[in-house]
Each structure stands twice: as C-alpha cells, then as structure tokens.
PDB file of N, CA and C in Angstrom:
ATOM      1  N   MET V   1       0.843  -1.188   0.000  1.00 72.00           N
ATOM      2  CA  MET V   1       0.000   0.000   0.000  1.00 72.00           C
ATOM      3  C   MET V   1       0.888   1.251   0.000  1.00 72.00           C
ATOM      4  N   ASN V   2       0.475   2.232  -0.762  1.00 85.00           N
ATOM      5  CA  ASN V   2       1.194   3.505  -0.838  1.00 85.00           C
ATOM      6  C   ASN V   2       0.237   4.599  -0.362  1.00 85.00           C
ATOM      7  N   VAL V   3       0.149   4.798   0.950  1.00 94.00           N
ATOM      8  CA  VAL V   3      -0.843   5.693   1.544  1.00 94.00           C
ATOM      9  C   VAL V   3      -0.258   7.087   1.740  1.00 94.00           C
ATOM     10  N   GLN V   4      -1.044   8.076   1.347  1.00 95.00           N
ATOM     11  CA  GLN V   4      -0.712   9.472   1.604  1.00 95.00           C
ATOM     12  C   GLN V   4      -1.832  10.066   2.435  1.00 95.00           C
ATOM     13  N   ILE V   5      -1.460  10.837   3.459  1.00 96.00           N
ATOM     14  CA  ILE V   5      -2.445  11.530   4.283  1.00 96.00           C
ATOM     15  C   ILE V   5      -2.189  13.027   4.129  1.00 96.00           C
ATOM     16  N   PHE V   6      -3.186  13.725   3.570  1.00 96.00           N
ATOM     17  CA  PHE V   6      -3.117  15.177   3.444  1.00 96.00           C
ATOM     18  C   PHE V   6      -3.948  15.766   4.568  1.00 96.00           C
ATOM     19  N   GLY V   7      -3.355  16.647   5.339  1.00 95.00           N
ATOM     20  CA  GLY V   7      -4.080  17.261   6.449  1.00 95.00           C
ATOM     21  C   GLY V   7      -3.220  18.314   7.108  1.00 95.00           C
ATOM     22  N   THR V   8      -3.626  18.700   8.309  1.00 93.00           N
ATOM     23  CA  THR V   8      -2.840  19.661   9.079  1.00 93.00           C
ATOM     24  C   THR V   8      -2.548  19.069  10.454  1.00 93.00           C
ATOM     25  N   ASN V   9      -1.497  19.566  11.067  1.00 92.00           N
ATOM     26  CA  ASN V   9      -1.117  19.073  12.395  1.00 92.00           C
ATOM     27  C   ASN V   9      -2.141  19.437  13.465  1.00 92.00           C
ATOM     28  N   LYS V  10      -2.963  20.444  13.206  1.00 92.00           N
ATOM     29  CA  LYS V  10      -3.969  20.867  14.181  1.00 92.00           C
ATOM     30  C   LYS V  10      -5.278  20.094  14.072  1.00 92.00           C
ATOM     31  N   CYS V  11      -5.444  19.333  13.005  1.00 93.00           N
ATOM     32  CA  CYS V  11      -6.709  18.627  12.760  1.00 93.00           C
ATOM     33  C   CYS V  11      -6.767  17.322  13.556  1.00 93.00           C
ATOM     34  N   PHE V  12      -7.791  17.194  14.392  1.00 96.00           N
ATOM     35  CA  PHE V  12      -7.955  16.012  15.238  1.00 96.00           C
ATOM     36  C   PHE V  12      -8.163  14.754  14.391  1.00 96.00           C
ATOM     37  N   ASP V  13      -8.981  14.835  13.337  1.00 96.00           N
ATOM     38  CA  ASP V  13      -9.234  13.668  12.488  1.00 96.00           C
ATOM     39  C   ASP V  13      -7.985  13.241  11.720  1.00 96.00           C
ATOM     40  N   THR V  14      -7.146  14.186  11.366  1.00 96.00           N
ATOM     41  CA  THR V  14      -5.885  13.850  10.697  1.00 96.00           C
ATOM     42  C   THR V  14      -4.986  13.063  11.645  1.00 96.00           C
ATOM     43  N   LYS V  15      -4.930  13.481  12.893  1.00 97.00           N
ATOM     44  CA  LYS V  15      -4.135  12.763  13.890  1.00 97.00           C
ATOM     45  C   LYS V  15      -4.681  11.347  14.099  1.00 97.00           C
ATOM     46  N   LYS V  16      -6.019  11.219  14.109  1.00 97.00           N
ATOM     47  CA  LYS V  16      -6.633   9.894  14.262  1.00 97.00           C
ATOM     48  C   LYS V  16      -6.290   9.003  13.070  1.00 97.00           C
ATOM     49  N   ALA V  17      -6.279   9.573  11.866  1.00 96.00           N
ATOM     50  CA  ALA V  17      -5.930   8.802  10.667  1.00 96.00           C
ATOM     51  C   ALA V  17      -4.475   8.327  10.741  1.00 96.00           C
ATOM     52  N   GLN V  18      -3.585   9.209  11.167  1.00 97.00           N
ATOM     53  CA  GLN V  18      -2.181   8.819  11.309  1.00 97.00           C
ATOM     54  C   GLN V  18      -2.034   7.689  12.321  1.00 97.00           C
ATOM     55  N   ARG V  19      -2.743   7.810  13.434  1.00 97.00           N
ATOM     56  CA  ARG V  19      -2.688   6.775  14.466  1.00 97.00           C
ATOM     57  C   ARG V  19      -3.230   5.451  13.930  1.00 97.00           C
ATOM     58  N   TYR V  20      -4.310   5.501  13.139  1.00 96.00           N
ATOM     59  CA  TYR V  20      -4.913   4.292  12.557  1.00 96.00           C
ATOM     60  C   TYR V  20      -3.872   3.517  11.754  1.00 96.00           C
ATOM     61  N   PHE V  21      -3.150   4.198  10.862  1.00 95.00           N
ATOM     62  CA  PHE V  21      -2.174   3.519  10.012  1.00 95.00           C
ATOM     63  C   PHE V  21      -0.932   3.118  10.807  1.00 95.00           C
ATOM     64  N   LYS V  22      -0.542   3.924  11.771  1.00 95.00           N
ATOM     65  CA  LYS V  22       0.623   3.607  12.592  1.00 95.00           C
ATOM     66  C   LYS V  22       0.369   2.347  13.418  1.00 95.00           C
ATOM     67  N   GLU V  23      -0.824   2.234  14.003  1.00 95.00           N
ATOM     68  CA  GLU V  23      -1.164   1.062  14.818  1.00 95.00           C
ATOM     69  C   GLU V  23      -1.169  -0.227  14.001  1.00 95.00           C
ATOM     70  N   ARG V  24      -1.445  -0.144  12.727  1.00 93.00           N
ATOM     71  CA  ARG V  24      -1.488  -1.310  11.846  1.00 93.00           C
ATOM     72  C   ARG V  24      -0.170  -1.522  11.108  1.00 93.00           C
ATOM     73  N   ARG V  25       0.825  -0.723  11.473  1.00 94.00           N
ATOM     74  CA  ARG V  25       2.165  -0.783  10.877  1.00 94.00           C
ATOM     75  C   ARG V  25       2.115  -0.653   9.354  1.00 94.00           C
ATOM     76  N   ILE V  26       1.266   0.265   8.897  1.00 93.00           N
ATOM     77  CA  ILE V  26       1.167   0.573   7.474  1.00 93.00           C
ATOM     78  C   ILE V  26       1.909   1.889   7.250  1.00 93.00           C
ATOM     79  N   ASN V  27       2.904   1.839   6.386  1.00 94.00           N
ATOM     80  CA  ASN V  27       3.668   3.057   6.102  1.00 94.00           C
ATOM     81  C   ASN V  27       2.792   4.061   5.373  1.00 94.00           C
ATOM     82  N   TYR V  28       2.955   5.312   5.725  1.00 95.00           N
ATOM     83  CA  TYR V  28       2.201   6.379   5.082  1.00 95.00           C
ATOM     84  C   TYR V  28       3.080   7.609   4.969  1.00 95.00           C
ATOM     85  N   GLN V  29       2.699   8.475   4.055  1.00 96.00           N
ATOM     86  CA  GLN V  29       3.386   9.752   3.891  1.00 96.00           C
ATOM     87  C   GLN V  29       2.420  10.836   4.318  1.00 96.00           C
ATOM     88  N   PHE V  30       2.839  11.695   5.235  1.00 96.00           N
ATOM     89  CA  PHE V  30       1.994  12.799   5.696  1.00 96.00           C
ATOM     90  C   PHE V  30       2.393  14.067   4.964  1.00 96.00           C
ATOM     91  N   ILE V  31       1.419  14.737   4.371  1.00 95.00           N
ATOM     92  CA  ILE V  31       1.645  16.007   3.696  1.00 95.00           C
ATOM     93  C   ILE V  31       0.847  17.061   4.444  1.00 95.00           C
ATOM     94  N   ASP V  32       1.551  18.018   5.029  1.00 95.00           N
ATOM     95  CA  ASP V  32       0.923  19.091   5.796  1.00 95.00           C
ATOM     96  C   ASP V  32       0.412  20.156   4.828  1.00 95.00           C
ATOM     97  N   LEU V  33      -0.908  20.300   4.742  1.00 93.00           N
ATOM     98  CA  LEU V  33      -1.512  21.252   3.809  1.00 93.00           C
ATOM     99  C   LEU V  33      -1.223  22.700   4.162  1.00 93.00           C
ATOM    100  N   SER V  34      -0.770  22.961   5.376  1.00 90.00           N
ATOM    101  CA  SER V  34      -0.416  24.335   5.719  1.00 90.00           C
ATOM    102  C   SER V  34       0.947  24.714   5.150  1.00 90.00           C
ATOM    103  N   GLN V  35       1.714  23.702   4.699  1.00 92.00           N
ATOM    104  CA  GLN V  35       3.020  23.961   4.111  1.00 92.00           C
ATOM    105  C   GLN V  35       3.067  23.661   2.615  1.00 92.00           C
ATOM    106  N   LYS V  36       2.339  22.639   2.182  1.00 91.00           N
ATOM    107  CA  LYS V  36       2.377  22.224   0.780  1.00 91.00           C
ATOM    108  C   LYS V  36       0.973  21.810   0.346  1.00 91.00           C
ATOM    109  N   ASN V  37       0.527  22.365  -0.754  1.00 90.00           N
ATOM    110  CA  ASN V  37      -0.813  22.091  -1.256  1.00 90.00           C
ATOM    111  C   ASN V  37      -0.801  20.864  -2.160  1.00 90.00           C
ATOM    112  N   LEU V  38      -1.985  20.332  -2.465  1.00 91.00           N
ATOM    113  CA  LEU V  38      -2.098  19.260  -3.439  1.00 91.00           C
ATOM    114  C   LEU V  38      -1.722  19.805  -4.809  1.00 91.00           C
ATOM    115  N   SER V  39      -1.034  18.996  -5.589  1.00 90.00           N
ATOM    116  CA  SER V  39      -0.733  19.402  -6.958  1.00 90.00           C
ATOM    117  C   SER V  39      -2.003  19.236  -7.789  1.00 90.00           C
ATOM    118  N   LYS V  40      -1.983  19.768  -8.991  1.00 91.00           N
ATOM    119  CA  LYS V  40      -3.155  19.670  -9.866  1.00 91.00           C
ATOM    120  C   LYS V  40      -3.475  18.203 -10.171  1.00 91.00           C
ATOM    121  N   GLY V  41      -2.443  17.396 -10.387  1.00 91.00           N
ATOM    122  CA  GLY V  41      -2.631  15.966 -10.659  1.00 91.00           C
ATOM    123  C   GLY V  41      -3.202  15.220  -9.459  1.00 91.00           C
ATOM    124  N   GLU V  42      -2.692  15.529  -8.270  1.00 91.00           N
ATOM    125  CA  GLU V  42      -3.207  14.889  -7.050  1.00 91.00           C
ATOM    126  C   GLU V  42      -4.665  15.277  -6.831  1.00 91.00           C
ATOM    127  N   LEU V  43      -4.976  16.551  -7.034  1.00 92.00           N
ATOM    128  CA  LEU V  43      -6.360  17.007  -6.871  1.00 92.00           C
ATOM    129  C   LEU V  43      -7.271  16.294  -7.857  1.00 92.00           C
ATOM    130  N   GLU V  44      -6.827  16.137  -9.086  1.00 93.00           N
ATOM    131  CA  GLU V  44      -7.618  15.460 -10.114  1.00 93.00           C
ATOM    132  C   GLU V  44      -7.900  14.016  -9.711  1.00 93.00           C
ATOM    133  N   SER V  45      -6.886  13.331  -9.204  1.00 92.00           N
ATOM    134  CA  SER V  45      -7.020  11.937  -8.777  1.00 92.00           C
ATOM    135  C   SER V  45      -8.009  11.808  -7.617  1.00 92.00           C
ATOM    136  N   VAL V  46      -7.872  12.673  -6.618  1.00 94.00           N
ATOM    137  CA  VAL V  46      -8.765  12.625  -5.454  1.00 94.00           C
ATOM    138  C   VAL V  46     -10.183  13.014  -5.862  1.00 94.00           C
ATOM    139  N   LYS V  47     -10.291  13.995  -6.731  1.00 93.00           N
ATOM    140  CA  LYS V  47     -11.605  14.462  -7.197  1.00 93.00           C
ATOM    141  C   LYS V  47     -12.370  13.339  -7.897  1.00 93.00           C
ATOM    142  N   LYS V  48     -11.673  12.524  -8.692  1.00 94.00           N
ATOM    143  CA  LYS V  48     -12.314  11.393  -9.383  1.00 94.00           C
ATOM    144  C   LYS V  48     -12.835  10.367  -8.379  1.00 94.00           C
ATOM    145  N   ALA V  49     -12.120  10.203  -7.278  1.00 94.00           N
ATOM    146  CA  ALA V  49     -12.501   9.192  -6.289  1.00 94.00           C
ATOM    147  C   ALA V  49     -13.636   9.644  -5.372  1.00 94.00           C
ATOM    148  N   VAL V  50     -13.647  10.922  -4.972  1.00 95.00           N
ATOM    149  CA  VAL V  50     -14.617  11.360  -3.965  1.00 95.00           C
ATOM    150  C   VAL V  50     -15.580  12.438  -4.437  1.00 95.00           C
ATOM    151  N   GLY V  51     -15.291  13.077  -5.560  1.00 93.00           N
ATOM    152  CA  GLY V  51     -16.142  14.170  -6.027  1.00 93.00           C
ATOM    153  C   GLY V  51     -15.637  15.512  -5.521  1.00 93.00           C
ATOM    154  N   LEU V  52     -15.747  16.530  -6.343  1.00 91.00           N
ATOM    155  CA  LEU V  52     -15.200  17.844  -6.019  1.00 91.00           C
ATOM    156  C   LEU V  52     -15.848  18.467  -4.786  1.00 91.00           C
ATOM    157  N   ASN V  53     -17.175  18.424  -4.699  1.00 91.00           N
ATOM    158  CA  ASN V  53     -17.858  19.104  -3.594  1.00 91.00           C
ATOM    159  C   ASN V  53     -17.575  18.472  -2.236  1.00 91.00           C
ATOM    160  N   ASN V  54     -17.204  17.199  -2.203  1.00 93.00           N
ATOM    161  CA  ASN V  54     -16.874  16.547  -0.938  1.00 93.00           C
ATOM    162  C   ASN V  54     -15.532  17.002  -0.370  1.00 93.00           C
ATOM    163  N   LEU V  55     -14.730  17.658  -1.179  1.00 94.00           N
ATOM    164  CA  LEU V  55     -13.422  18.116  -0.721  1.00 94.00           C
ATOM    165  C   LEU V  55     -13.494  19.395   0.098  1.00 94.00           C
ATOM    166  N   PHE V  56     -14.601  20.100   0.012  1.00 93.00           N
ATOM    167  CA  PHE V  56     -14.721  21.396   0.682  1.00 93.00           C
ATOM    168  C   PHE V  56     -15.182  21.254   2.129  1.00 93.00           C
ATOM    169  N   ASN V  57     -14.550  22.028   2.996  1.00 90.00           N
ATOM    170  CA  ASN V  57     -14.994  22.152   4.381  1.00 90.00           C
ATOM    171  C   ASN V  57     -15.896  23.383   4.432  1.00 90.00           C
ATOM    172  N   SER V  58     -17.190  23.163   4.296  1.00 88.00           N
ATOM    173  CA  SER V  58     -18.133  24.276   4.196  1.00 88.00           C
ATOM    174  C   SER V  58     -18.286  25.051   5.501  1.00 88.00           C
ATOM    175  N   SER V  59     -17.747  24.533   6.595  1.00 88.00           N
ATOM    176  CA  SER V  59     -17.836  25.254   7.864  1.00 88.00           C
ATOM    177  C   SER V  59     -16.574  26.078   8.158  1.00 88.00           C
ATOM    178  N   SER V  60     -15.618  26.082   7.222  1.00 86.00           N
ATOM    179  CA  SER V  60     -14.392  26.845   7.459  1.00 86.00           C
ATOM    180  C   SER V  60     -14.618  28.334   7.234  1.00 86.00           C
ATOM    181  N   LYS V  61     -13.819  29.124   7.917  1.00 89.00           N
ATOM    182  CA  LYS V  61     -13.906  30.587   7.770  1.00 89.00           C
ATOM    183  C   LYS V  61     -13.563  30.999   6.341  1.00 89.00           C
ATOM    184  N   GLU V  62     -12.610  30.311   5.751  1.00 87.00           N
ATOM    185  CA  GLU V  62     -12.178  30.617   4.382  1.00 87.00           C
ATOM    186  C   GLU V  62     -13.328  30.403   3.387  1.00 87.00           C
ATOM    187  N   TYR V  63     -14.106  29.347   3.590  1.00 87.00           N
ATOM    188  CA  TYR V  63     -15.251  29.035   2.723  1.00 87.00           C
ATOM    189  C   TYR V  63     -16.249  30.188   2.743  1.00 87.00           C
ATOM    190  N   THR V  64     -16.552  30.681   3.935  1.00 86.00           N
ATOM    191  CA  THR V  64     -17.497  31.793   4.095  1.00 86.00           C
ATOM    192  C   THR V  64     -16.920  33.082   3.516  1.00 86.00           C
ATOM    193  N   LYS V  65     -15.647  33.325   3.801  1.00 88.00           N
ATOM    194  CA  LYS V  65     -14.985  34.542   3.344  1.00 88.00           C
ATOM    195  C   LYS V  65     -14.972  34.651   1.817  1.00 88.00           C
ATOM    196  N   LEU V  66     -14.804  33.515   1.133  1.00 86.00           N
ATOM    197  CA  LEU V  66     -14.746  33.505  -0.329  1.00 86.00           C
ATOM    198  C   LEU V  66     -16.120  33.335  -0.989  1.00 86.00           C
ATOM    199  N   ASN V  67     -17.182  33.281  -0.184  1.00 85.00           N
ATOM    200  CA  ASN V  67     -18.555  33.102  -0.687  1.00 85.00           C
ATOM    201  C   ASN V  67     -18.687  31.892  -1.608  1.00 85.00           C
ATOM    202  N   LEU V  68     -18.087  30.790  -1.210  1.00 83.00           N
ATOM    203  CA  LEU V  68     -18.105  29.599  -2.063  1.00 83.00           C
ATOM    204  C   LEU V  68     -19.490  28.984  -2.220  1.00 83.00           C
ATOM    205  N   ASN V  69     -20.384  29.281  -1.303  1.00 82.00           N
ATOM    206  CA  ASN V  69     -21.745  28.764  -1.442  1.00 82.00           C
ATOM    207  C   ASN V  69     -22.443  29.362  -2.660  1.00 82.00           C
ATOM    208  N   ARG V  70     -21.917  30.462  -3.196  1.00 84.00           N
ATOM    209  CA  ARG V  70     -22.512  31.117  -4.363  1.00 84.00           C
ATOM    210  C   ARG V  70     -21.778  30.803  -5.662  1.00 84.00           C
ATOM    211  N   ILE V  71     -20.628  30.162  -5.577  1.00 82.00           N
ATOM    212  CA  ILE V  71     -19.860  29.826  -6.778  1.00 82.00           C
ATOM    213  C   ILE V  71     -20.234  28.421  -7.225  1.00 82.00           C
ATOM    214  N   VAL V  72     -20.803  28.315  -8.411  1.00 80.00           N
ATOM    215  CA  VAL V  72     -21.267  27.022  -8.904  1.00 80.00           C
ATOM    216  C   VAL V  72     -20.343  26.429  -9.962  1.00 80.00           C
ATOM    217  N   SER V  73     -19.502  27.223 -10.565  1.00 86.00           N
ATOM    218  CA  SER V  73     -18.592  26.755 -11.604  1.00 86.00           C
ATOM    219  C   SER V  73     -17.569  25.784 -11.009  1.00 86.00           C
ATOM    220  N   ALA V  74     -17.564  24.550 -11.515  1.00 87.00           N
ATOM    221  CA  ALA V  74     -16.639  23.539 -11.007  1.00 87.00           C
ATOM    222  C   ALA V  74     -15.187  23.954 -11.248  1.00 87.00           C
ATOM    223  N   GLN V  75     -14.917  24.554 -12.374  1.00 91.00           N
ATOM    224  CA  GLN V  75     -13.559  24.979 -12.689  1.00 91.00           C
ATOM    225  C   GLN V  75     -13.081  26.055 -11.708  1.00 91.00           C
ATOM    226  N   MET V  76     -13.945  27.007 -11.397  1.00 90.00           N
ATOM    227  CA  MET V  76     -13.588  28.077 -10.456  1.00 90.00           C
ATOM    228  C   MET V  76     -13.381  27.510  -9.050  1.00 90.00           C
ATOM    229  N   ARG V  77     -14.249  26.584  -8.631  1.00 89.00           N
ATOM    230  CA  ARG V  77     -14.117  25.972  -7.313  1.00 89.00           C
ATOM    231  C   ARG V  77     -12.802  25.186  -7.210  1.00 89.00           C
ATOM    232  N   GLU V  78     -12.441  24.509  -8.287  1.00 91.00           N
ATOM    233  CA  GLU V  78     -11.198  23.740  -8.314  1.00 91.00           C
ATOM    234  C   GLU V  78      -9.984  24.668  -8.209  1.00 91.00           C
ATOM    235  N   GLU V  79     -10.018  25.771  -8.929  1.00 91.00           N
ATOM    236  CA  GLU V  79      -8.926  26.746  -8.859  1.00 91.00           C
ATOM    237  C   GLU V  79      -8.787  27.322  -7.453  1.00 91.00           C
ATOM    238  N   LEU V  80      -9.916  27.575  -6.795  1.00 89.00           N
ATOM    239  CA  LEU V  80      -9.875  28.099  -5.434  1.00 89.00           C
ATOM    240  C   LEU V  80      -9.270  27.080  -4.461  1.00 89.00           C
ATOM    241  N   LEU V  81      -9.579  25.797  -4.675  1.00 90.00           N
ATOM    242  CA  LEU V  81      -8.980  24.760  -3.830  1.00 90.00           C
ATOM    243  C   LEU V  81      -7.462  24.745  -3.985  1.00 90.00           C
ATOM    244  N   LEU V  82      -6.992  24.894  -5.209  1.00 90.00           N
ATOM    245  CA  LEU V  82      -5.552  24.878  -5.449  1.00 90.00           C
ATOM    246  C   LEU V  82      -4.852  26.069  -4.809  1.00 90.00           C
ATOM    247  N   LYS V  83      -5.559  27.200  -4.706  1.00 90.00           N
ATOM    248  CA  LYS V  83      -4.955  28.414  -4.147  1.00 90.00           C
ATOM    249  C   LYS V  83      -5.131  28.541  -2.636  1.00 90.00           C
ATOM    250  N   HIS V  84      -6.177  27.916  -2.089  1.00 89.00           N
ATOM    251  CA  HIS V  84      -6.508  28.074  -0.665  1.00 89.00           C
ATOM    252  C   HIS V  84      -6.635  26.697   0.016  1.00 89.00           C
ATOM    253  N   PRO V  85      -5.536  26.151   0.516  1.00 88.00           N
ATOM    254  CA  PRO V  85      -5.586  24.818   1.133  1.00 88.00           C
ATOM    255  C   PRO V  85      -6.440  24.739   2.395  1.00 88.00           C
ATOM    256  N   LYS V  86      -6.794  25.873   2.988  1.00 89.00           N
ATOM    257  CA  LYS V  86      -7.644  25.847   4.186  1.00 89.00           C
ATOM    258  C   LYS V  86      -9.081  25.455   3.848  1.00 89.00           C
ATOM    259  N   LEU V  87      -9.410  25.385   2.575  1.00 91.00           N
ATOM    260  CA  LEU V  87     -10.763  25.004   2.151  1.00 91.00           C
ATOM    261  C   LEU V  87     -10.996  23.502   2.206  1.00 91.00           C
ATOM    262  N   TYR V  88      -9.936  22.705   2.281  1.00 93.00           N
ATOM    263  CA  TYR V  88     -10.079  21.255   2.242  1.00 93.00           C
ATOM    264  C   TYR V  88     -10.702  20.695   3.510  1.00 93.00           C
ATOM    265  N   GLN V  89     -11.559  19.716   3.322  1.00 94.00           N
ATOM    266  CA  GLN V  89     -12.052  18.877   4.412  1.00 94.00           C
ATOM    267  C   GLN V  89     -10.938  17.868   4.661  1.00 94.00           C
ATOM    268  N   THR V  90     -10.463  17.745   5.877  1.00 94.00           N
ATOM    269  CA  THR V  90      -9.333  16.859   6.144  1.00 94.00           C
ATOM    270  C   THR V  90      -9.713  15.755   7.121  1.00 94.00           C
ATOM    271  N   PRO V  91      -8.988  14.658   7.127  1.00 96.00           N
ATOM    272  CA  PRO V  91      -7.864  14.339   6.273  1.00 96.00           C
ATOM    273  C   PRO V  91      -8.318  13.806   4.913  1.00 96.00           C
ATOM    274  N   ILE V  92      -7.485  14.007   3.929  1.00 96.00           N
ATOM    275  CA  ILE V  92      -7.666  13.366   2.629  1.00 96.00           C
ATOM    276  C   ILE V  92      -6.675  12.221   2.624  1.00 96.00           C
ATOM    277  N   VAL V  93      -7.173  11.004   2.544  1.00 97.00           N
ATOM    278  CA  VAL V  93      -6.312   9.824   2.579  1.00 97.00           C
ATOM    279  C   VAL V  93      -6.369   9.181   1.198  1.00 97.00           C
ATOM    280  N   ARG V  94      -5.201   8.975   0.621  1.00 95.00           N
ATOM    281  CA  ARG V  94      -5.113   8.483  -0.749  1.00 95.00           C
ATOM    282  C   ARG V  94      -4.271   7.228  -0.799  1.00 95.00           C
ATOM    283  N   ASN V  95      -4.751   6.244  -1.528  1.00 93.00           N
ATOM    284  CA  ASN V  95      -4.019   4.997  -1.758  1.00 93.00           C
ATOM    285  C   ASN V  95      -4.132   4.685  -3.246  1.00 93.00           C
ATOM    286  N   GLY V  96      -3.154   5.119  -4.019  1.00 89.00           N
ATOM    287  CA  GLY V  96      -3.231   4.947  -5.470  1.00 89.00           C
ATOM    288  C   GLY V  96      -4.389   5.753  -6.035  1.00 89.00           C
ATOM    289  N   ARG V  97      -5.329   5.068  -6.682  1.00 90.00           N
ATOM    290  CA  ARG V  97      -6.490   5.756  -7.258  1.00 90.00           C
ATOM    291  C   ARG V  97      -7.662   5.855  -6.288  1.00 90.00           C
ATOM    292  N   GLN V  98      -7.530   5.206  -5.148  1.00 94.00           N
ATOM    293  CA  GLN V  98      -8.576   5.261  -4.135  1.00 94.00           C
ATOM    294  C   GLN V  98      -8.313   6.436  -3.212  1.00 94.00           C
ATOM    295  N   ALA V  99      -9.391   7.041  -2.714  1.00 95.00           N
ATOM    296  CA  ALA V  99      -9.234   8.163  -1.788  1.00 95.00           C
ATOM    297  C   ALA V  99     -10.473   8.299  -0.918  1.00 95.00           C
ATOM    298  N   THR V 100     -10.266   8.895   0.252  1.00 96.00           N
ATOM    299  CA  THR V 100     -11.376   9.212   1.146  1.00 96.00           C
ATOM    300  C   THR V 100     -11.154  10.615   1.696  1.00 96.00           C
ATOM    301  N   VAL V 101     -12.238  11.194   2.172  1.00 96.00           N
ATOM    302  CA  VAL V 101     -12.171  12.493   2.839  1.00 96.00           C
ATOM    303  C   VAL V 101     -12.776  12.300   4.218  1.00 96.00           C
ATOM    304  N   GLY V 102     -12.061  12.752   5.236  1.00 95.00           N
ATOM    305  CA  GLY V 102     -12.524  12.571   6.605  1.00 95.00           C
ATOM    306  C   GLY V 102     -11.985  11.272   7.189  1.00 95.00           C
ATOM    307  N   TYR V 103     -12.335  11.024   8.429  1.00 96.00           N
ATOM    308  CA  TYR V 103     -11.885   9.820   9.131  1.00 96.00           C
ATOM    309  C   TYR V 103     -12.806   8.672   8.763  1.00 96.00           C
ATOM    310  N   GLN V 104     -12.311   7.705   7.965  1.00 95.00           N
ATOM    311  CA  GLN V 104     -13.145   6.604   7.478  1.00 95.00           C
ATOM    312  C   GLN V 104     -12.431   5.260   7.581  1.00 95.00           C
ATOM    313  N   PRO V 105     -12.238   4.753   8.790  1.00 95.00           N
ATOM    314  CA  PRO V 105     -11.506   3.494   8.959  1.00 95.00           C
ATOM    315  C   PRO V 105     -12.195   2.299   8.309  1.00 95.00           C
ATOM    316  N   ASP V 106     -13.525   2.328   8.170  1.00 95.00           N
ATOM    317  CA  ASP V 106     -14.227   1.209   7.522  1.00 95.00           C
ATOM    318  C   ASP V 106     -13.778   1.056   6.075  1.00 95.00           C
ATOM    319  N   VAL V 107     -13.592   2.159   5.392  1.00 94.00           N
ATOM    320  CA  VAL V 107     -13.134   2.126   4.004  1.00 94.00           C
ATOM    321  C   VAL V 107     -11.674   1.691   3.949  1.00 94.00           C
ATOM    322  N   TRP V 108     -10.849   2.215   4.862  1.00 94.00           N
ATOM    323  CA  TRP V 108      -9.429   1.881   4.858  1.00 94.00           C
ATOM    324  C   TRP V 108      -9.204   0.399   5.129  1.00 94.00           C
ATOM    325  N   ASP V 109     -10.085  -0.212   5.936  1.00 92.00           N
ATOM    326  CA  ASP V 109      -9.967  -1.654   6.191  1.00 92.00           C
ATOM    327  C   ASP V 109     -10.076  -2.450   4.898  1.00 92.00           C
ATOM    328  N   SER V 110     -10.912  -1.987   3.977  1.00 91.00           N
ATOM    329  CA  SER V 110     -11.091  -2.718   2.718  1.00 91.00           C
ATOM    330  C   SER V 110      -9.885  -2.560   1.793  1.00 91.00           C
ATOM    331  N   TRP V 111      -9.025  -1.575   2.055  1.00 84.00           N
ATOM    332  CA  TRP V 111      -7.832  -1.380   1.236  1.00 84.00           C
ATOM    333  C   TRP V 111      -6.756  -2.417   1.560  1.00 84.00           C
ATOM    334  N   GLU V 112      -6.768  -2.949   2.761  1.00 65.00           N
ATOM    335  CA  GLU V 112      -5.708  -3.861   3.192  1.00 65.00           C
ATOM    336  C   GLU V 112      -5.774  -5.188   2.482  1.00 65.00           C
TER     337      GLU V 112
END
C-alpha cells in the first residue's frame, strides 16, 4: 500500500488517521496542507474518487470569506482549492487511485 495523508497538524481527524495507520504498521506519507498544497494531478485523482464538492470544508472561515456557497462553476471551485488549502475537508487519505475524505476506517480496512 502507498498511503498518503493530506491534512494539518492541528486537525484532530488527521491525527486519528495517522494513528490508525501507525497502529497497523502501514507506512504512510503525511503532507501538511499548511506547508504544501495538493498538486493539480493529485487534486484530479482525489476528485475522481470522492467528487469535487466533498473536498470542501463548508464550515471553514475561508469558505465563508470567499462566498463559495454562491460559486457554482466547477472549474472556479477547483482553482480556489488549489490556491486556498484551508478550504479542504481533512484528512484526505489516498491509496493509489482510491481516496477518502474525513476519518473513514471502515473504508481503509477494505484497502488492506
């Protein structure tokens, strides 16, 4: 398994995801979204697996500040995600072409 966890060090669910994989001795790569954003290719891969709208944290201050509830263009929403990593719902856990958003150990169990 080639697991990547995208999240922030302050996110409780991201810490739980890291602990989940650590307890099962599954190697993972942690990418801190406050330091490095998803690349366009990574975003495309995750978007295919979970859908674009599931990637947004609609309760974040950034979401409200940018009035994302009024932006319907998928291309514009995608560009905003690439520019503003605080908009992501975390953790984003990726294993090849498979991906999840949020803490979802039931799904991760099926990856093993």
